[in-house]
Amino acid sequence: MVELDWNNVPKDMCPVCKTDKYLSPEIQFKINPECYHKICDACVDRIFSLGPSPCPYPNCGKILRKNKFKTQVFDDLEVEKECDIRRRVLNIYNKKEADFPLTDDYNSYQEEIEDIVYKLLHKIDVEKTEEQLKEYSIANKQSIRMNNARSDQEYEKFIRLQKLEKQYKSQRNRLNRQIIHEQANLKNLEKMKTIDELQQPSEEKNSEAVIKSVKESMKNRSNKYKKQLVELENKYLKQREIIIKNQQINSKKKKEVKIPFTPFNGDRMIPMPYRLEPNRYKDPYMEKMVDDVQFMAGGYKLDLYYERSLNEAFTGLNCYIEEEKAN
Amino acid sequence: MSDRYTKERKVGEGTYAVVYLGKQISSGKDVAIKEIKTGGFKDGLDMSAIREVKYLQELSHENVIELIDVFSDSGKNLNLVLEFLPSDLEAIINDKSIMIVPADIKSWMLMTLRGVHHCHRNGILHRDLKPSNLLISPTGQLKLADFGLARALGSPNEKFTSNVVTRWYRAPELLFGSHHYSGAIDVWAVGVIFAELMLRTPYLPGKDDADQVVVTFQALGTPTEAIWPGVSHLPNYNNLVMYPPPSRQELRNRFAAATESALDLLCGMLTLDPNKRWDTDKCLTHKYFVEQPRPTEPLKLPKKEKKGDK
């Protein structure tokens, strides 16, 4: 038996159990982003089901977990690696162009991302770069979460659009099929009519009238379907517009509110039975007391106290309890 | 006296009161009856009950909870009959299944500010504004409630306690232990609520009083004599780590959904210096409330029933 060259595993063979694609065509290969060593699905199940274990490749020794195994997407492992790294970095560096006031800022942000990806991929300053990544993710925790939520929303929007389109297409196809069906019926009828004419020339008039009316109704029906088709398309376009504009599907057109906006709800100036004239009332005792840094820094306002006192003094004037009770 | 109201079932219990859902017999209207635990008047009546009655009976406004009546039953307990409001803003913020759009936030801010404005023009400080004290009526109207910490603006020789307002909503002058403050503390709390509505998570969640100082100034910068004259003379102004104030861009990043004028209003309400902080007049006349989108009509605001209420 030939020793297996672990550094150059054959393309269609699992190096652990030596299963070959030729003999068992259902074999599937998995890789783990820790070391990107290829192992077949069955071996992954067997080795890693009981918890994390070291990679079976000699001289690797990386501890792998089953839930991190995935199917290889790209043939070239370098591409696969870069995609994984990029995905991870972009999950943290997830700002969009619109988040930057200047294009230059955005460009340098992109540059930074590329730098990090390049360094991680080619194992240059890995520790330092990881540190940088970590620092950034801590410093921007809030905005990262927000941006992720935003992209989730966009994804959701995309899914909704897709669903709408699918629905629209299936409805359109149904109507189209019905139209074709009606047209086929119409043709059949015409054929029947010719046969009828040939068979019973005497009752020509009568049968023609019958057929004409049937034909008429068929035409009407197919016209109706065509109309429905147009309506459907309009409805679809409208709903699509709404989703794109990020509104609820059912929300109706906003009516322009006619009432002007009143910040105080029309309740700002109650004519008070008194008026505090600026600089007319002086209380030297209090003014001296308030002229203190403690009062100033705390935001205390003597005028407000005067106002409150006046309010207290005058509240109840012009108030007739008996009358109010009667109401 | 209690023959005018029925108590139906208990809906909540606080340290000094039990709240029942009841009905006004004459009108069949739902009411909340707050039964104050007096303990046989051994230590006198609880301060907050007195405050609540005193200030609520002065105030009558669409956005302030209505005190309908006060009675004592069988000579033992004091009962406050309040408007029954089934929901509160905190429940709405915490229910992640509810979608809040900017127009909803605007509407709630508008109603909150109107309520606070009404208190302030009557010389009353609420001193405990937070989402769970902003109750929501079945018609969507937001109302300030829980006036247990409220007080009137006092004369300069009265010392106010600085230990008011739930920690996360406490203004910097309170954090510094000022004894002479103004309605600006309520505006600050409204600003923090505004931020919380936009973020859907508490904006300045300090773990304890010391941490609150750190969290607040990390987010908004440490005040200095230059931006807040006199601040260094306040009792607790010492051993502060100096954080730089946030740049406009940092705020934009934090509040990604906020428009420029929303940020202006937020910064106005969260101005560190209480003398420069906007008052409710300035907030309400700000262009944030005028620009599109228009505030949602109260009836159309998202709603949530409190657990246990059906």
XYZ file of C-alpha atoms in Angstrom:
637
model
C 0.000 0.000 0.000
C 1.212 3.419 -0.874
C 1.636 5.879 2.007
C -0.684 8.826 1.744
C 0.984 12.155 1.079
C -0.810 14.393 3.579
C 0.489 17.524 1.959
C -1.038 16.630 -1.316
C -4.288 14.799 -0.702
C -6.011 13.525 -3.886
C -8.918 15.689 -4.916
C -11.714 13.185 -4.533
C -10.615 11.265 -1.498
C -11.056 11.726 2.211
C -7.610 11.341 3.741
C -9.013 10.118 7.052
C -11.182 7.181 6.001
C -9.731 6.881 2.508
C -13.195 6.847 0.967
C -13.122 7.741 -2.673
C -15.652 9.599 -4.747
C -15.352 6.881 -7.402
C -16.617 4.166 -5.085
C -19.019 6.220 -2.993
C -20.341 9.021 -5.151
C -22.471 10.446 -2.331
C -19.367 11.565 -0.376
C -19.299 15.220 0.640
C -16.326 17.166 1.823
C -16.276 19.694 4.626
C -13.667 22.190 5.671
C -13.156 24.134 8.888
C -12.081 27.786 8.699
C -9.538 27.111 11.452
C -7.166 25.226 9.136
C -9.100 24.563 5.906
C -8.257 20.852 5.885
C -10.675 18.764 3.863
C -12.476 15.924 5.644
C -15.512 13.961 4.490
C -18.904 14.451 6.070
C -18.972 11.008 7.677
C -15.610 11.568 9.346
C -16.665 14.966 10.642
C -19.670 13.290 12.240
C -17.583 10.486 13.655
C -14.679 12.527 15.021
C -16.313 15.737 16.206
C -19.738 14.601 17.407
C -18.519 14.206 20.978
C -17.109 17.711 21.175
C -14.039 19.617 20.001
C -11.132 17.458 18.821
C -7.816 18.127 17.132
C -7.625 18.132 13.365
C -6.732 14.609 12.089
C -4.122 15.947 9.667
C -0.645 15.338 11.062
C 1.274 18.444 12.134
C -1.926 20.475 12.262
C -3.142 20.038 15.815
C -5.790 22.778 15.618
C -8.755 22.095 17.859
C -11.846 22.004 15.656
C -15.543 22.170 16.470
C -18.230 20.442 14.491
C -20.510 23.454 14.140
C -17.777 25.394 12.339
C -17.468 22.861 9.527
C -18.911 23.993 6.231
C -19.081 22.987 2.616
C -16.364 24.385 0.440
C -17.750 26.945 -2.006
C -14.691 27.764 -4.070
C -12.317 25.284 -5.568
C -9.354 27.438 -4.684
C -8.791 27.367 -0.940
C -7.126 30.778 -1.001
C -10.315 32.301 -2.365
C -12.345 30.447 0.217
C -10.102 31.758 2.982
C -10.258 35.309 1.741
C -14.029 35.184 1.550
C -14.261 33.987 5.131
C -11.903 36.658 6.396
C -13.661 39.321 4.402
C -17.011 38.278 5.727
C -15.744 38.468 9.287
C -14.115 41.875 8.831
C -17.104 43.309 6.999
C -19.344 42.201 9.820
C -17.440 44.589 12.049
C -16.467 47.269 9.571
C -19.988 47.568 8.291
C -20.463 51.224 7.475
C -21.947 52.266 4.168
C -20.860 55.013 1.842
C -23.774 57.153 2.985
C -22.368 57.153 6.529
C -19.436 59.292 5.476
C -19.612 62.995 4.810
C -16.747 62.861 2.321
C -15.970 60.296 -0.347
C -12.352 60.453 0.690
C -13.251 59.302 4.179
C -15.155 56.395 2.743
C -12.244 55.492 0.494
C -9.778 55.452 3.351
C -12.237 53.343 5.322
C -12.298 50.863 2.441
C -8.515 51.005 2.322
C -8.366 50.112 5.998
C -10.643 47.129 5.425
C -8.493 45.910 2.542
C -5.374 46.287 4.659
C -6.825 44.188 7.429
C -8.049 41.490 5.059
C -4.688 41.375 3.315
C -2.766 41.144 6.567
C -4.978 38.431 7.996
C -4.892 36.438 4.770
C -1.144 36.565 4.420
C -0.503 36.237 8.150
C 1.296 39.557 8.499
C 1.066 41.123 11.967
C -1.867 38.861 12.761
C -1.893 39.637 16.464
C -1.701 43.356 15.934
C -4.416 43.274 13.325
C -6.684 41.159 15.487
C -6.127 43.664 18.265
C -7.073 46.478 15.928
C -10.203 44.635 14.881
C -11.178 44.023 18.474
C -10.590 47.623 19.490
C -12.664 48.881 16.610
C -15.514 46.520 17.413
C -15.562 47.642 21.053
C -15.360 51.325 20.170
C -18.145 51.070 17.627
C -20.356 48.495 19.277
C -23.443 50.641 18.974
C -23.056 51.636 15.353
C -22.079 48.109 14.323
C -25.249 46.760 15.818
C -27.247 49.520 14.203
C -25.718 48.923 10.788
C -26.292 45.214 11.069
C -29.901 45.855 11.944
C -30.092 48.122 8.935
C -28.724 45.519 6.577
C -31.105 42.988 8.097
C -33.928 45.338 7.311
C -32.704 45.756 3.776
C -32.513 42.018 3.403
C -36.032 41.677 4.728
C -37.177 44.265 2.231
C -35.482 42.333 -0.532
C -37.199 39.109 0.547
C -40.542 40.842 0.651
C -40.004 42.213 -2.837
C -39.090 38.799 -4.088
C -42.156 37.257 -2.527
C -44.354 39.915 -4.054
C -42.832 39.355 -7.456
C -43.338 35.621 -7.220
C -46.936 36.074 -6.221
C -47.478 38.489 -9.059
C -45.924 36.186 -11.592
C -47.971 33.180 -10.563
C -51.175 35.203 -10.724
C -50.222 36.576 -14.097
C -49.465 33.126 -15.395
C -52.807 31.873 -14.195
C -54.626 34.655 -16.008
C -52.574 34.111 -19.120
C -53.396 30.434 -19.084
C -57.058 31.251 -18.778
C -56.845 33.593 -21.736
C -55.151 30.931 -23.839
C -57.761 28.444 -22.747
C -60.592 30.759 -23.789
C -58.979 31.389 -27.114
C -58.672 27.671 -27.750
C -62.342 27.294 -26.889
C -63.188 30.033 -29.343
C -61.299 28.254 -32.087
C -63.043 25.000 -31.295
C -66.354 26.703 -31.482
C -65.581 28.096 -34.872
C -64.704 24.645 -36.093
C -67.942 23.279 -34.694
C -69.816 26.015 -36.423
C -68.357 25.104 -39.807
C -69.258 21.486 -39.236
C -72.738 22.487 -38.207
C -73.151 24.602 -41.280
C -72.099 21.762 -43.500
C -74.341 19.315 -41.740
C -77.528 21.303 -41.436
C -77.736 23.991 -44.059
C -81.448 24.373 -43.392
C -81.171 25.467 -39.798
C -78.302 27.782 -40.618
C -79.706 30.898 -39.140
C -80.685 29.449 -35.826
C -77.359 27.746 -35.089
C -75.403 30.767 -36.198
C -77.236 32.955 -33.740
C -76.565 30.535 -30.924
C -72.910 30.287 -31.750
C -72.592 34.031 -32.145
C -73.904 34.624 -28.678
C -71.584 32.011 -27.172
C -68.650 33.544 -29.001
C -69.595 36.961 -27.767
C -69.635 35.827 -24.172
C -66.276 34.091 -24.570
C -64.762 37.231 -25.997
C -66.165 39.195 -23.114
C -64.651 36.808 -20.698
C -61.225 36.917 -22.265
C -61.444 40.692 -22.337
C -62.280 40.611 -18.687
C -59.202 38.517 -17.991
C -57.074 40.919 -19.949
C -58.432 43.759 -17.885
C -57.665 41.837 -14.712
C -54.153 41.329 -15.979
C -53.637 45.045 -16.385
C -55.108 45.680 -12.958
C -52.835 43.067 -11.441
C -49.805 44.641 -12.964
C -50.754 48.076 -11.673
C -51.343 46.698 -8.213
C -47.994 44.943 -8.254
C -46.137 48.066 -9.318
C -47.825 50.046 -6.581
C -46.992 47.550 -3.852
C -43.438 47.347 -5.075
C -43.122 51.097 -4.853
C -44.439 50.984 -1.303
C -41.956 48.353 -0.185
C -39.103 50.212 -1.788
C -40.131 53.323 0.050
C -40.204 51.216 3.207
C -43.816 51.714 4.098
C -46.312 49.228 5.348
C -48.143 47.483 2.551
C -51.538 48.351 3.887
C -50.821 51.962 4.685
C -53.082 54.177 2.704
C -52.074 57.376 1.105
C -51.428 59.989 3.720
C -54.022 62.651 3.716
C -52.610 66.113 3.943
C -53.527 67.406 7.338
C -55.307 70.681 7.034
C -55.173 71.767 10.649
C -52.068 73.823 11.275
C -49.728 72.496 13.894
C -49.942 74.174 17.280
C -47.069 73.346 19.591
C -49.024 74.183 22.719
C -52.286 72.739 21.506
C -53.832 76.183 21.550
C -53.160 76.496 25.255
C -50.219 78.766 25.635
C -51.332 82.104 26.947
C -53.882 82.095 29.648
C -54.424 85.703 30.518
C -53.203 85.832 34.083
C -54.877 88.107 36.574
C -51.455 89.512 37.384
C -48.337 90.549 35.593
C -44.765 90.352 36.779
C -43.138 93.542 35.555
C -39.482 93.066 34.821
C -37.233 94.931 37.257
C -40.129 96.416 39.163
C -40.038 94.109 42.137
C -36.877 94.091 44.204
C -36.264 91.965 47.212
C -32.733 92.791 48.364
C -32.663 89.987 50.919
C -33.465 87.304 48.421
C -31.470 88.823 45.633
C -28.417 88.821 47.818
C -29.029 85.221 48.727
C -29.447 84.147 45.126
C -26.321 85.993 44.072
C -24.303 82.938 44.946
C -22.465 80.471 42.823
C -24.466 77.579 44.287
C -27.721 79.073 43.032
C -26.286 80.153 39.738
C -24.683 76.819 38.891
C -27.757 74.846 39.890
C -29.914 76.794 37.477
C -32.104 78.382 40.142
C -34.194 81.310 38.938
C -35.648 83.785 41.399
C -38.141 85.085 38.839
C -39.730 81.671 38.591
C -40.232 81.649 42.322
C -41.890 85.072 42.188
C -44.143 83.810 39.449
C -45.087 80.738 41.405
C -45.800 82.834 44.497
C -48.004 85.190 42.542
C -49.747 82.229 40.993
C -50.367 80.789 44.442
C -51.663 84.099 45.680
C -54.070 84.640 42.838
C -55.238 81.101 42.215
C -58.782 80.863 43.366
C -59.669 84.448 42.667
C -62.554 84.670 40.280
C -63.341 81.085 41.098
C -66.831 80.415 42.369
C -66.945 76.937 43.755
C -70.713 76.898 44.124
C -71.122 77.798 40.483
C -68.647 75.202 39.361
C -70.319 72.569 41.464
C -73.636 73.418 39.861
C -72.207 72.698 36.427
C -67.691 57.952 51.101
C -66.614 54.986 49.044
C -70.132 54.267 47.857
C -69.422 56.380 44.795
C -66.718 54.032 43.562
C -66.224 50.307 43.350
C -62.917 48.544 43.701
C -62.733 45.649 41.303
C -59.281 44.153 41.382
C -55.747 44.917 42.390
C -53.520 45.972 39.521
C -50.343 46.968 41.291
C -48.630 47.583 44.585
C -45.953 50.083 45.470
C -44.110 50.802 48.684
C -46.679 53.190 49.943
C -49.803 52.411 47.984
C -51.927 49.684 46.463
C -53.587 50.424 43.154
C -56.983 49.006 42.305
C -58.991 49.113 39.136
C -62.410 50.446 39.909
C -65.467 52.113 38.497
C -67.116 55.414 39.151
C -70.658 54.321 39.879
C -72.325 57.481 38.635
C -70.731 57.356 35.192
C -69.550 53.758 34.855
C -66.114 55.135 33.971
C -62.994 53.071 34.721
C -60.848 54.648 37.403
C -57.676 53.727 39.229
C -57.941 53.905 42.990
C -54.698 54.407 44.826
C -55.092 53.304 48.394
C -52.417 54.862 50.550
C -51.065 52.620 53.271
C -51.299 54.832 56.291
C -50.423 52.331 58.963
C -53.083 53.865 61.143
C -51.413 57.263 60.834
C -48.728 56.141 63.245
C -45.939 58.038 61.524
C -48.195 60.495 59.855
C -49.219 60.403 56.253
C -46.656 59.538 53.655
C -45.058 62.608 52.141
C -45.527 61.440 48.584
C -49.253 61.006 49.071
C -49.529 64.576 50.267
C -47.450 65.787 47.368
C -49.485 63.838 44.884
C -52.773 65.261 46.140
C -51.414 68.763 46.566
C -50.003 69.168 43.092
C -52.414 67.073 41.079
C -55.346 69.097 42.311
C -53.622 72.215 41.037
C -53.104 70.794 37.592
C -55.681 70.090 34.960
C -54.301 69.367 31.545
C -54.760 66.906 28.744
C -51.290 65.506 29.313
C -51.339 65.281 33.096
C -53.140 62.493 34.924
C -56.428 63.654 36.377
C -57.093 63.421 40.084
C -60.813 62.785 40.137
C -61.470 62.504 43.823
C -60.003 61.800 47.219
C -61.850 59.901 49.918
C -61.124 57.907 53.008
C -62.812 54.598 53.512
C -64.057 53.522 56.941
C -61.790 56.093 58.481
C -58.645 54.078 57.878
C -57.168 54.575 54.491
C -56.722 57.487 52.191
C -57.843 56.798 48.642
C -56.899 58.805 45.568
C -59.205 58.325 42.627
C -57.203 58.784 39.465
C -57.899 58.455 35.808
C -57.370 54.828 34.729
C -54.543 54.603 32.225
C -53.856 51.069 31.070
C -50.427 51.406 29.503
C -47.130 53.244 29.849
C -44.295 54.291 27.625
C -41.804 51.896 29.193
C -43.906 48.892 28.210
C -44.000 50.169 24.653
C -40.263 50.793 24.468
C -39.530 47.335 25.841
C -41.914 45.467 23.565
C -39.655 44.709 20.655
C -42.569 43.545 18.538
C -43.832 47.120 18.376
C -42.387 49.209 15.609
C -41.820 52.836 16.556
C -41.534 55.271 13.666
C -40.081 58.797 14.004
C -43.555 60.329 13.799
C -44.608 58.320 16.881
C -41.594 59.553 18.832
C -42.469 63.092 17.832
C -46.014 62.657 19.028
C -44.957 61.276 22.418
C -42.340 63.980 22.859
C -44.910 66.605 22.015
C -47.380 65.309 24.593
C -44.671 64.898 27.234
C -43.373 68.404 26.686
C -46.879 69.862 26.773
C -47.463 68.153 30.109
C -44.141 69.312 31.523
C -44.752 72.795 30.172
C -48.037 72.903 32.017
C -46.367 71.866 35.285
C -43.594 74.392 34.877
C -45.802 77.345 34.081
C -47.621 76.550 37.291
C -44.321 76.525 39.144
C -44.343 72.797 39.784
C -41.379 70.490 39.268
C -42.276 66.867 38.554
C -38.870 65.504 39.608
C -39.493 61.906 38.599
C -39.933 61.830 34.857
C -39.157 58.459 33.286
C -40.881 56.260 30.708
C -42.731 54.214 33.332
C -44.287 57.402 34.713
C -45.576 58.466 31.318
C -48.881 56.662 31.146
C -50.917 56.175 28.032
C -54.672 56.419 27.862
C -56.844 54.124 25.737
C -57.111 56.953 23.206
C -53.326 57.177 22.958
C -52.928 60.365 24.987
C -49.740 60.418 26.989
C -50.067 61.713 30.542
C -47.548 62.544 33.227
C -48.243 60.554 36.357
C -46.770 59.847 39.784
C -46.416 63.238 41.359
C -45.089 61.659 44.551
C -41.820 63.538 44.205
C -43.227 66.761 42.804
C -42.799 70.085 44.544
C -43.377 73.726 43.913
C -40.541 76.110 43.164
C -39.463 77.221 46.581
C -38.011 80.382 47.999
C -34.230 80.688 47.931
C -33.847 79.841 51.595
C -35.415 76.448 51.076
C -32.964 73.677 50.364
C -34.204 71.158 47.775
C -32.920 67.640 48.032
C -30.777 66.592 45.134
C -31.707 62.965 45.650
C -34.621 63.053 43.246
C -35.389 61.593 39.856
C -34.679 57.973 39.009
C -30.947 57.655 38.497
C -30.792 57.207 34.720
C -32.788 60.375 34.155
C -30.967 62.552 36.674
C -29.651 65.880 35.417
C -25.973 66.788 35.943
C -26.741 69.502 38.519
C -28.451 66.807 40.614
C -25.499 64.477 40.130
C -23.345 67.275 41.528
C -25.649 67.580 44.511
C -27.078 71.033 43.844
C -29.743 72.148 46.330
C -31.117 74.980 44.250
C -32.336 73.902 40.865
C -35.168 74.597 38.487
C -37.426 72.991 35.922
C -34.361 72.326 33.832
C -34.023 68.977 35.628
C -37.324 67.844 34.124
C -36.236 68.948 30.678
C -33.095 66.875 31.041
C -35.152 63.821 31.927
C -37.340 64.403 28.865
C -34.178 64.613 26.769
C -32.972 61.264 28.092
C -36.407 59.779 27.372
C -36.211 61.203 23.856
C -32.871 59.452 23.364
C -34.287 56.251 24.810
C -37.207 56.339 22.389
C -34.828 56.627 19.470
C -32.409 53.965 20.709
C -35.039 51.603 22.150
C -32.642 51.076 25.062
C -31.814 53.264 28.097
C -29.446 56.019 27.029
C -27.488 56.601 30.256
C -27.818 53.413 32.315
C -25.552 54.032 35.307
C -25.112 51.060 37.651
C -24.885 53.244 40.764
C -24.659 56.926 41.580
C -20.918 57.077 40.911
C -21.254 55.157 37.685
C -24.074 57.474 36.579
C -21.626 60.388 36.652
C -19.162 58.447 34.518
C -21.774 57.223 32.023
C -23.371 60.653 31.673
C -20.140 62.499 31.021
C -18.760 59.782 28.783
C -21.749 60.303 26.556
C -21.984 64.077 26.759
C -18.585 65.345 27.888
C -17.454 66.474 31.326
C -18.618 69.997 32.167
C -15.959 72.611 32.846
C -16.051 76.143 34.207
C -15.819 77.322 30.607
C -19.059 75.759 29.434
C -20.875 75.847 32.774
C -19.805 78.755 34.963
C -19.802 77.886 38.650
C -20.020 74.146 38.183
C -16.821 73.463 40.102
C -18.360 74.975 43.242
C -21.177 72.445 43.378
C -20.882 70.022 46.326
C -20.008 66.842 44.466
C -17.806 68.287 41.749
C -14.549 66.502 42.429
C -12.338 63.720 41.159
C -13.846 63.872 37.713
C -12.377 62.188 34.683
C -12.454 64.701 31.864
C -14.242 63.341 28.829
C -14.395 65.424 25.676
C -17.857 66.498 24.516
C -19.166 64.368 21.655
C -18.758 65.686 18.146
C -21.782 66.169 15.967
C -20.701 63.199 13.869
C -20.489 60.955 16.937
C -24.025 61.898 17.864
C -25.165 61.290 14.312
C -23.654 57.830 14.461
C -25.248 57.093 17.808
C -28.670 58.302 16.712
C -28.635 57.008 13.178
C -32.341 57.521 12.649
C -32.454 61.095 13.962
C -32.817 64.047 11.666
C -30.634 67.115 12.117
C -33.366 69.054 13.882
C -34.113 66.088 16.141
C -30.461 66.147 17.147
C -30.652 69.899 17.714
C -33.579 69.423 20.054
C -31.871 66.532 21.821
C -28.708 68.584 22.348
C -30.831 71.487 23.562
C -32.507 69.338 26.194
C -29.271 67.597 27.165
C -27.260 70.790 27.587
C -25.110 70.323 30.670
C -25.469 73.860 32.028
C -29.032 74.180 33.396
C -28.974 77.917 32.631
C -28.357 77.221 28.966
C -30.587 74.160 28.766
C -33.707 74.848 26.747
C -36.951 75.431 28.579
C -40.173 73.766 27.494
C -41.230 76.839 25.518
C -38.133 76.684 23.396
C -38.420 72.924 22.951
C -42.049 73.067 21.874
C -41.509 75.858 19.383
C -38.511 74.116 17.857
C -38.727 73.280 14.174
C -38.449 69.536 14.899
C -42.150 69.537 15.676
C -43.049 71.450 12.544
C -41.003 69.596 9.947
C -42.153 66.418 8.239
C -43.214 63.846 9.316
C -46.091 65.291 11.289
C -46.516 63.796 14.763
C -48.746 60.725 14.715
C -52.277 61.317 15.925
C -52.618 59.916 19.453
C -55.286 57.430 18.390
C -53.002 55.877 15.821
C -49.971 55.478 18.086
C -48.759 51.951 18.791
C -50.302 50.538 21.938
C -49.668 47.822 24.403
C -51.846 46.499 27.138
C -50.086 45.935 30.418
C -49.829 42.317 31.450
C -52.791 41.227 33.448
C -55.124 43.863 32.040
C -57.546 42.748 29.472
